[in-house]
Amino acid sequence: MIAHWRDIPIFSIAIGTLVAGKGLKDGKLSMDGALAAFFVGILMLSTSLRVFGVTLLAFYFIGSRATRVGKKLKVKLEEGEGVGHGQRDAVQVFCNSLPAFIASLAWRARLTDSFFSPLFFGPITKIYDPNRTCSLSPDYDWSYVLILIALGQFGCSLGDTLASELGILSKSQPILITTLRPVPPGTNGAVSLLGTMVSILGGGLIGLTMATVIFIENSACRALGYTPFAKLVILGLVSGGLGSLLDSLMGATIQQTLYSKDTKRVLTNEEEIGSPIIR
């Protein structure tokens, strides 16, 4: 166990503690959310391929910032505890990171000499060397697939987050994706041009973050030219748009939106009494 001390480095623990502690202090994370973020953070940040941990941080900071944008206007459009604050609990932390978290552990177990390695059957095929092996090469074991899983997870999640948090600020009235009828801002399943654009942008930011990190740390990938990095950005753009589209379809078909005729606001708490918006 001592031989694998690098699997839980002090630097990753320090960053995880700082981020989780600040999130708890600022009200962005609940207590269990902070503990979950700390656990996920130190394991992803300590993976030798830094793209997993850095992308996690980018997703968290961009999403948290978007939640605070237009707070005064959001309070006028939505009614309920937590509007404009966006506090995440443990369930939300894991929902927004679990596939990428598992992908990072699998990458670590399969391609490094880690205590996670026994989780995978068979010997390690090729230890990762950034100077000799491109992590984006489809021929390099499972590396490329696992990176794409993380890209899809964070791209979809950030795209959905930006569409929800910034799309509601659109000056044009949104429409319900299933009927194309105008609905109040904040309605589940509503889409707007602004929301769609920022969702695609969010996925692109994830792709750009991953491309930048791998470009910096993986010299073997740099030798392949710009194509592998451009693919990440393009796939990120697609994942952001698809994530928002899927969330809108689910919101329009399986979620109910309550609207207060008195305050003219969408109700975000199920305990509150309001009239359902007709589909």
PDB file of N, CA and C in Angstrom, residues 143-177:
ATOM      1  N   SER A 143      -8.233   3.874 -23.451  1.00  0.00           N
ATOM      2  CA  SER A 143      -8.024   5.277 -23.093  1.00  0.00           C
ATOM      3  C   SER A 143      -8.971   6.228 -23.818  1.00  0.00           C
ATOM      4  N   TYR A 144      -9.039   6.134 -25.131  1.00  0.00           N
ATOM      5  CA  TYR A 144      -9.846   7.053 -25.918  1.00  0.00           C
ATOM      6  C   TYR A 144     -11.327   6.948 -25.557  1.00  0.00           C
ATOM      7  N   VAL A 145     -11.807   5.717 -25.402  1.00  0.00           N
ATOM      8  CA  VAL A 145     -13.215   5.499 -25.063  1.00  0.00           C
ATOM      9  C   VAL A 145     -13.545   6.102 -23.700  1.00  0.00           C
ATOM     10  N   LEU A 146     -12.672   5.903 -22.730  1.00  0.00           N
ATOM     11  CA  LEU A 146     -12.918   6.411 -21.377  1.00  0.00           C
ATOM     12  C   LEU A 146     -12.884   7.938 -21.342  1.00  0.00           C
ATOM     13  N   ILE A 147     -12.013   8.543 -22.129  1.00  0.00           N
ATOM     14  CA  ILE A 147     -11.971  10.002 -22.218  1.00  0.00           C
ATOM     15  C   ILE A 147     -13.265  10.530 -22.844  1.00  0.00           C
ATOM     16  N   LEU A 148     -13.765   9.836 -23.856  1.00  0.00           N
ATOM     17  CA  LEU A 148     -15.014  10.249 -24.493  1.00  0.00           C
ATOM     18  C   LEU A 148     -16.205  10.105 -23.547  1.00  0.00           C
ATOM     19  N   ILE A 149     -16.173   9.101 -22.671  1.00  0.00           N
ATOM     20  CA  ILE A 149     -17.242   8.965 -21.676  1.00  0.00           C
ATOM     21  C   ILE A 149     -17.268  10.185 -20.765  1.00  0.00           C
ATOM     22  N   ALA A 150     -16.081  10.606 -20.308  1.00  0.00           N
ATOM     23  CA  ALA A 150     -16.000  11.799 -19.455  1.00  0.00           C
ATOM     24  C   ALA A 150     -16.446  13.039 -20.220  1.00  0.00           C
ATOM     25  N   LEU A 151     -16.052  13.134 -21.487  1.00  0.00           N
ATOM     26  CA  LEU A 151     -16.462  14.269 -22.317  1.00  0.00           C
ATOM     27  C   LEU A 151     -17.979  14.313 -22.464  1.00  0.00           C
ATOM     28  N   GLY A 152     -18.585  13.158 -22.739  1.00  0.00           N
ATOM     29  CA  GLY A 152     -20.038  13.111 -22.890  1.00  0.00           C
ATOM     30  C   GLY A 152     -20.758  13.486 -21.612  1.00  0.00           C
ATOM     31  N   GLN A 153     -20.255  12.979 -20.482  1.00  0.00           N
ATOM     32  CA  GLN A 153     -20.866  13.280 -19.187  1.00  0.00           C
ATOM     33  C   GLN A 153     -20.827  14.769 -18.874  1.00  0.00           C
ATOM     34  N   PHE A 154     -19.639  15.344 -18.887  1.00  0.00           N
ATOM     35  CA  PHE A 154     -19.501  16.741 -18.510  1.00  0.00           C
ATOM     36  C   PHE A 154     -20.080  17.683 -19.566  1.00  0.00           C
ATOM     37  N   GLY A 155     -19.983  17.300 -20.839  1.00  0.00           N
ATOM     38  CA  GLY A 155     -20.552  18.127 -21.894  1.00  0.00           C
ATOM     39  C   GLY A 155     -22.062  18.213 -21.780  1.00  0.00           C
ATOM     40  N   CYS A 156     -22.712  17.055 -21.590  1.00  0.00           N
ATOM     41  CA  CYS A 156     -24.174  17.035 -21.427  1.00  0.00           C
ATOM     42  C   CYS A 156     -24.598  17.778 -20.175  1.00  0.00           C
ATOM     43  N   SER A 157     -23.888  17.540 -19.080  1.00  0.00           N
ATOM     44  CA  SER A 157     -24.266  18.143 -17.802  1.00  0.00           C
ATOM     45  C   SER A 157     -24.102  19.656 -17.819  1.00  0.00           C
ATOM     46  N   LEU A 158     -22.981  20.131 -18.364  1.00  0.00           N
ATOM     47  CA  LEU A 158     -22.779  21.582 -18.397  1.00  0.00           C
ATOM     48  C   LEU A 158     -23.730  22.230 -19.393  1.00  0.00           C
ATOM     49  N   GLY A 159     -23.972  21.571 -20.519  1.00  0.00           N
ATOM     50  CA  GLY A 159     -24.926  22.108 -21.487  1.00  0.00           C
ATOM     51  C   GLY A 159     -26.303  22.262 -20.877  1.00  0.00           C
ATOM     52  N   ASP A 160     -26.739  21.246 -20.139  1.00  0.00           N
ATOM     53  CA  ASP A 160     -28.041  21.297 -19.469  1.00  0.00           C
ATOM     54  C   ASP A 160     -28.069  22.385 -18.399  1.00  0.00           C
ATOM     55  N   THR A 161     -26.982  22.487 -17.625  1.00  0.00           N
ATOM     56  CA  THR A 161     -26.907  23.491 -16.566  1.00  0.00           C
ATOM     57  C   THR A 161     -26.991  24.909 -17.128  1.00  0.00           C
ATOM     58  N   LEU A 162     -26.233  25.184 -18.175  1.00  0.00           N
ATOM     59  CA  LEU A 162     -26.236  26.532 -18.757  1.00  0.00           C
ATOM     60  C   LEU A 162     -27.577  26.846 -19.412  1.00  0.00           C
ATOM     61  N   ALA A 163     -28.184  25.834 -20.046  1.00  0.00           N
ATOM     62  CA  ALA A 163     -29.491  26.061 -20.664  1.00  0.00           C
ATOM     63  C   ALA A 163     -30.529  26.428 -19.614  1.00  0.00           C
ATOM     64  N   SER A 164     -30.474  25.753 -18.459  1.00  0.00           N
ATOM     65  CA  SER A 164     -31.443  26.013 -17.396  1.00  0.00           C
ATOM     66  C   SER A 164     -31.186  27.336 -16.691  1.00  0.00           C
ATOM     67  N   GLU A 165     -29.909  27.594 -16.382  1.00  0.00           N
ATOM     68  CA  GLU A 165     -29.567  28.769 -15.585  1.00  0.00           C
ATOM     69  C   GLU A 165     -29.498  30.061 -16.390  1.00  0.00           C
ATOM     70  N   LEU A 166     -29.127  29.975 -17.654  1.00  0.00           N
ATOM     71  CA  LEU A 166     -29.005  31.181 -18.480  1.00  0.00           C
ATOM     72  C   LEU A 166     -30.144  31.322 -19.482  1.00  0.00           C
ATOM     73  N   GLY A 167     -30.705  30.181 -19.913  1.00  0.00           N
ATOM     74  CA  GLY A 167     -31.811  30.235 -20.859  1.00  0.00           C
ATOM     75  C   GLY A 167     -33.027  30.938 -20.306  1.00  0.00           C
ATOM     76  N   ILE A 168     -33.230  30.839 -18.983  1.00  0.00           N
ATOM     77  CA  ILE A 168     -34.380  31.481 -18.346  1.00  0.00           C
ATOM     78  C   ILE A 168     -34.296  33.008 -18.428  1.00  0.00           C
ATOM     79  N   LEU A 169     -33.100  33.526 -18.702  1.00  0.00           N
ATOM     80  CA  LEU A 169     -32.890  34.968 -18.787  1.00  0.00           C
ATOM     81  C   LEU A 169     -33.165  35.519 -20.182  1.00  0.00           C
ATOM     82  N   SER A 170     -33.562  34.640 -21.099  1.00  0.00           N
ATOM     83  CA  SER A 170     -33.815  35.065 -22.476  1.00  0.00           C
ATOM     84  C   SER A 170     -34.914  36.135 -22.532  1.00  0.00           C
ATOM     85  N   LYS A 171     -34.722  37.149 -23.362  1.00  0.00           N
ATOM     86  CA  LYS A 171     -35.715  38.210 -23.505  1.00  0.00           C
ATOM     87  C   LYS A 171     -36.920  37.762 -24.329  1.00  0.00           C
ATOM     88  N   SER A 172     -36.743  36.716 -25.127  1.00  0.00           N
ATOM     89  CA  SER A 172     -37.860  36.178 -25.908  1.00  0.00           C
ATOM     90  C   SER A 172     -38.546  35.074 -25.111  1.00  0.00           C
ATOM     91  N   GLN A 173     -39.855  34.919 -25.277  1.00  0.00           N
ATOM     92  CA  GLN A 173     -40.603  33.918 -24.524  1.00  0.00           C
ATOM     93  C   GLN A 173     -40.259  32.522 -25.030  1.00  0.00           C
ATOM     94  N   PRO A 174     -39.979  31.594 -24.116  1.00  0.00           N
ATOM     95  CA  PRO A 174     -39.640  30.228 -24.540  1.00  0.00           C
ATOM     96  C   PRO A 174     -40.870  29.472 -25.017  1.00  0.00           C
ATOM     97  N   ILE A 175     -40.628  28.374 -25.725  1.00  0.00           N
ATOM     98  CA  ILE A 175     -41.713  27.512 -26.187  1.00  0.00           C
ATOM     99  C   ILE A 175     -41.503  26.111 -25.652  1.00  0.00           C
ATOM    100  N   LEU A 176     -42.593  25.369 -25.481  1.00  0.00           N
ATOM    101  CA  LEU A 176     -42.499  23.989 -25.030  1.00  0.00           C
ATOM    102  C   LEU A 176     -42.034  23.135 -26.196  1.00  0.00           C
ATOM    103  N   ILE A 177     -41.032  22.297 -25.962  1.00  0.00           N
ATOM    104  CA  ILE A 177     -40.388  21.575 -27.054  1.00  0.00           C
ATOM    105  C   ILE A 177     -41.324  20.599 -27.753  1.00  0.00           C
TER     106      ILE A 177
END
